[in-house]
C-alpha angles and dihedrals in degrees: 000000000000111000120210089213130003115217122204130198107202147101113303092216103046134093091251100077092042085054096051094042085053099047093041096048092046089059104039128342093246115164113255123206115194122204097198115218142158110261104199139022135049111348094003092124092055090046092049092049090047092050094048090051091051090051093047089055094060104097097220101044098109099177134018130210117202107197152175134158123243128292142131126312089262091052091055099039096102088071086056094057123103099243090061095046094047092047090049092048092048096047111120087201123075110266124208112194115211105170118156124329133313097286093046121095133182137178087254084064095061098041095046122092090240136016119213122192095226135009088250090055090047089059089047088053095048102045127048126219109264097211086055092052093049091049089050089047092049090050092048091047089053095048090047089053094049091048091049091050093051091047092054093045089053096048091048090053091051090049093051090048092052091048093048090052095044102031123224109345093217085068089064093050091051090054092062 
């Protein structure tokens, strides 16, 4: 719900990481840990799987986004390979797959805990809006205060009724 740290598996040089950081920090200033990796080409699937395992081993990473911008089927192919699918499936940390754009689907999307249509949408799903959380917390505090006030009022009423029925409790102690 509110990640202590957001992990991201993507290229360090692409627009994807900048988009994720921009969207996430606009919503709530959560720390982001990048596991840079090639996201296309020979050996990319092995590198993506290794980066995912590295992030999953970091104790305070609460959600991981595996992301890549759009491209041709060949550009996205690393996310259809078995090492990536197995690494996502085995990951103990929830994984959001954000590979390509709305119309692109990869095997990683079907293995991940959540599929986002774009990397920016993945950041939106991973990080709540801080101002919304503050407003909700203020409302809950107000409700808790009202409920506490009502409980105290009801208990005082019961106590007063009991005193009226029994008289002064000190009187009972004096009779002992």
